[in-house]
Amino acid sequence: LKGMTQEQLAEATGFFKTTTFRYENGQSPCDFEACERIASALGIEKFLLYDEYLTFISDGYGDKVKELRNLMGLTQGKFAALLGIWPRTVRGWEIEKSIPLRKNVEALISLFANSHF
């Protein structure tokens, strides 16, 4: 995009060239701040750079977790046991008091993809 080299993008974002290389090649996941800085440098919307994880947590993840749990007909406790986490963690996600880790979101996406409702 914009015909920028990795060096130019690194300079525009304030990242090291190796960091931009890792982002570009999927060796390191971007966080919200990195997406914001890269998008600003490229003149695009930041959401275009979001992966599944950032897309999931960027908008109403609590409702998504609760909807999946309800579709599966599980209590918070049973849902938590299925994911190998504490029930209070599920409660925290559902009210958006805590943010699921990347590995948890991957497990949620896998659960949804493999569930037969």
PDB file of C-alpha atoms in Angstrom:
ATOM      1  CA  LEU A   1       0.000   0.000   0.000  1.00  0.00           C
ATOM      2  CA  LYS A   2       1.103   3.468  -0.854  1.00  0.00           C
ATOM      3  CA  GLY A   3       4.293   1.953  -2.305  1.00  0.00           C
ATOM      4  CA  MET A   4       6.049   2.213   1.061  1.00  0.00           C
ATOM      5  CA  THR A   5       9.066   0.122   1.881  1.00  0.00           C
ATOM      6  CA  GLN A   6       9.340  -1.566   5.258  1.00  0.00           C
ATOM      7  CA  GLU A   7      11.905   1.048   6.230  1.00  0.00           C
ATOM      8  CA  GLN A   8       9.537   3.881   5.312  1.00  0.00           C
ATOM      9  CA  LEU A   9       6.682   2.247   7.191  1.00  0.00           C
ATOM     10  CA  ALA A  10       8.923   1.690  10.204  1.00  0.00           C
ATOM     11  CA  GLU A  11       9.941   5.341  10.149  1.00  0.00           C
ATOM     12  CA  ALA A  12       6.324   6.535   9.761  1.00  0.00           C
ATOM     13  CA  THR A  13       5.094   4.366  12.634  1.00  0.00           C
ATOM     14  CA  GLY A  14       8.069   4.623  14.960  1.00  0.00           C
ATOM     15  CA  PHE A  15       8.563   0.832  14.885  1.00  0.00           C
ATOM     16  CA  PHE A  16      11.812  -0.956  14.215  1.00  0.00           C
ATOM     17  CA  LYS A  17      12.067  -2.374  10.690  1.00  0.00           C
ATOM     18  CA  THR A  18      12.154  -5.890  12.170  1.00  0.00           C
ATOM     19  CA  THR A  19       8.850  -5.196  13.937  1.00  0.00           C
ATOM     20  CA  THR A  20       7.139  -4.126  10.711  1.00  0.00           C
ATOM     21  CA  PHE A  21       8.584  -7.237   9.023  1.00  0.00           C
ATOM     22  CA  ARG A  22       7.130  -9.471  11.768  1.00  0.00           C
ATOM     23  CA  TYR A  23       3.711  -7.807  11.509  1.00  0.00           C
ATOM     24  CA  GLU A  24       3.694  -8.031   7.721  1.00  0.00           C
ATOM     25  CA  ASN A  25       4.662 -11.705   7.702  1.00  0.00           C
ATOM     26  CA  GLY A  26       2.335 -12.760  10.527  1.00  0.00           C
ATOM     27  CA  GLN A  27       5.180 -13.637  12.888  1.00  0.00           C
ATOM     28  CA  SER A  28       3.834 -11.274  15.553  1.00  0.00           C
ATOM     29  CA  PRO A  29       0.194 -10.333  16.007  1.00  0.00           C
ATOM     30  CA  CYS A  30      -0.665  -6.643  15.966  1.00  0.00           C
ATOM     31  CA  ASP A  31      -2.414  -5.063  18.918  1.00  0.00           C
ATOM     32  CA  PHE A  32      -4.829  -2.131  18.741  1.00  0.00           C
ATOM     33  CA  GLU A  33      -2.059   0.460  19.073  1.00  0.00           C
ATOM     34  CA  ALA A  34       0.027  -1.105  16.316  1.00  0.00           C
ATOM     35  CA  CYS A  35      -2.991  -1.222  13.981  1.00  0.00           C
ATOM     36  CA  GLU A  36      -3.729   2.424  14.739  1.00  0.00           C
ATOM     37  CA  ARG A  37      -0.164   3.513  13.955  1.00  0.00           C
ATOM     38  CA  ILE A  38       0.121   1.446  10.776  1.00  0.00           C
ATOM     39  CA  ALA A  39      -3.313   2.531   9.539  1.00  0.00           C
ATOM     40  CA  SER A  40      -2.455   6.159  10.166  1.00  0.00           C
ATOM     41  CA  ALA A  41       0.800   5.821   8.223  1.00  0.00           C
ATOM     42  CA  LEU A  42      -0.966   4.108   5.324  1.00  0.00           C
ATOM     43  CA  GLY A  43      -4.042   6.346   5.358  1.00  0.00           C
ATOM     44  CA  ILE A  44      -6.511   3.471   5.844  1.00  0.00           C
ATOM     45  CA  GLU A  45      -9.066   2.459   8.479  1.00  0.00           C
ATOM     46  CA  LYS A  46      -7.498   0.538  11.358  1.00  0.00           C
ATOM     47  CA  PHE A  47     -10.145  -2.207  11.360  1.00  0.00           C
ATOM     48  CA  LEU A  48      -8.828  -3.344   7.952  1.00  0.00           C
ATOM     49  CA  LEU A  49      -5.727  -4.589   9.787  1.00  0.00           C
ATOM     50  CA  TYR A  50      -7.549  -6.496  12.538  1.00  0.00           C
ATOM     51  CA  ASP A  51      -7.145 -10.245  12.747  1.00  0.00           C
ATOM     52  CA  GLU A  52      -9.879 -12.554  14.139  1.00  0.00           C
ATOM     53  CA  TYR A  53      -8.875 -11.783  17.714  1.00  0.00           C
ATOM     54  CA  LEU A  54      -8.960  -7.993  17.407  1.00  0.00           C
ATOM     55  CA  THR A  55     -12.188  -8.171  15.399  1.00  0.00           C
ATOM     56  CA  PHE A  56     -13.767 -10.315  18.121  1.00  0.00           C
ATOM     57  CA  ILE A  57     -12.798  -8.100  21.054  1.00  0.00           C
ATOM     58  CA  SER A  58     -13.267  -4.763  19.291  1.00  0.00           C
ATOM     59  CA  ASP A  59     -17.044  -4.756  19.363  1.00  0.00           C
ATOM     60  CA  GLY A  60     -19.387  -6.319  21.896  1.00  0.00           C
ATOM     61  CA  TYR A  61     -17.390  -9.411  22.782  1.00  0.00           C
ATOM     62  CA  GLY A  62     -19.371  -9.859  26.001  1.00  0.00           C
ATOM     63  CA  ASP A  63     -22.600 -10.327  24.064  1.00  0.00           C
ATOM     64  CA  LYS A  64     -20.851 -12.733  21.682  1.00  0.00           C
ATOM     65  CA  VAL A  65     -19.583 -14.892  24.559  1.00  0.00           C
ATOM     66  CA  LYS A  66     -22.981 -14.932  26.239  1.00  0.00           C
ATOM     67  CA  GLU A  67     -24.773 -15.717  22.973  1.00  0.00           C
ATOM     68  CA  LEU A  68     -22.467 -18.668  22.265  1.00  0.00           C
ATOM     69  CA  ARG A  69     -22.873 -19.979  25.811  1.00  0.00           C
ATOM     70  CA  ASN A  70     -26.672 -19.665  25.608  1.00  0.00           C
ATOM     71  CA  LEU A  71     -26.791 -21.300  22.172  1.00  0.00           C
ATOM     72  CA  MET A  72     -24.909 -24.231  23.662  1.00  0.00           C
ATOM     73  CA  GLY A  73     -27.363 -24.323  26.570  1.00  0.00           C
ATOM     74  CA  LEU A  74     -24.594 -24.092  29.168  1.00  0.00           C
ATOM     75  CA  THR A  75     -24.305 -22.351  32.503  1.00  0.00           C
ATOM     76  CA  GLN A  76     -21.306 -20.113  33.057  1.00  0.00           C
ATOM     77  CA  GLY A  77     -19.779 -22.883  35.153  1.00  0.00           C
ATOM     78  CA  LYS A  78     -20.158 -25.589  32.513  1.00  0.00           C
ATOM     79  CA  PHE A  79     -19.009 -23.232  29.765  1.00  0.00           C
ATOM     80  CA  ALA A  80     -15.954 -22.338  31.840  1.00  0.00           C
ATOM     81  CA  ALA A  81     -15.172 -26.018  32.452  1.00  0.00           C
ATOM     82  CA  LEU A  82     -15.357 -26.674  28.723  1.00  0.00           C
ATOM     83  CA  LEU A  83     -12.786 -23.912  28.143  1.00  0.00           C
ATOM     84  CA  GLY A  84     -10.618 -24.860  31.120  1.00  0.00           C
ATOM     85  CA  ILE A  85     -11.109 -21.524  32.887  1.00  0.00           C
ATOM     86  CA  TRP A  86     -12.841 -20.238  36.029  1.00  0.00           C
ATOM     87  CA  PRO A  87     -16.571 -19.351  35.962  1.00  0.00           C
ATOM     88  CA  ARG A  88     -15.745 -15.852  37.203  1.00  0.00           C
ATOM     89  CA  THR A  89     -13.645 -15.408  34.051  1.00  0.00           C
ATOM     90  CA  VAL A  90     -16.707 -16.105  31.884  1.00  0.00           C
ATOM     91  CA  ARG A  91     -18.737 -13.646  34.001  1.00  0.00           C
ATOM     92  CA  GLY A  92     -16.007 -11.029  33.513  1.00  0.00           C
ATOM     93  CA  TRP A  93     -16.065 -11.511  29.753  1.00  0.00           C
ATOM     94  CA  GLU A  94     -19.840 -11.354  29.525  1.00  0.00           C
ATOM     95  CA  ILE A  95     -19.969  -7.997  31.284  1.00  0.00           C
ATOM     96  CA  GLU A  96     -16.785  -6.880  29.511  1.00  0.00           C
ATOM     97  CA  LYS A  97     -14.952  -6.355  32.761  1.00  0.00           C
ATOM     98  CA  SER A  98     -12.059  -8.473  31.497  1.00  0.00           C
ATOM     99  CA  ILE A  99     -10.815  -9.217  27.994  1.00  0.00           C
ATOM    100  CA  PRO A 100     -10.286 -12.777  26.796  1.00  0.00           C
ATOM    101  CA  LEU A 101      -6.737 -13.729  25.900  1.00  0.00           C
ATOM    102  CA  ARG A 102      -5.926 -14.523  22.278  1.00  0.00           C
ATOM    103  CA  LYS A 103      -5.830 -18.274  23.058  1.00  0.00           C
ATOM    104  CA  ASN A 104      -9.286 -18.041  24.680  1.00  0.00           C
ATOM    105  CA  VAL A 105     -10.782 -16.319  21.647  1.00  0.00           C
ATOM    106  CA  GLU A 106      -9.260 -18.981  19.404  1.00  0.00           C
ATOM    107  CA  ALA A 107     -10.934 -21.626  21.613  1.00  0.00           C
ATOM    108  CA  LEU A 108     -14.270 -19.764  21.439  1.00  0.00           C
ATOM    109  CA  ILE A 109     -14.084 -19.517  17.648  1.00  0.00           C
ATOM    110  CA  SER A 110     -13.247 -23.210  17.433  1.00  0.00           C
ATOM    111  CA  LEU A 111     -16.126 -24.082  19.771  1.00  0.00           C
ATOM    112  CA  PHE A 112     -18.530 -22.091  17.639  1.00  0.00           C
ATOM    113  CA  ALA A 113     -17.256 -23.623  14.390  1.00  0.00           C
ATOM    114  CA  ASN A 114     -17.507 -27.164  15.761  1.00  0.00           C
ATOM    115  CA  SER A 115     -20.835 -26.812  17.572  1.00  0.00           C
ATOM    116  CA  HIS A 116     -24.057 -28.218  16.209  1.00  0.00           C
ATOM    117  CA  PHE A 117     -26.944 -26.138  17.505  1.00  0.00           C
TER     118      PHE A 117
END
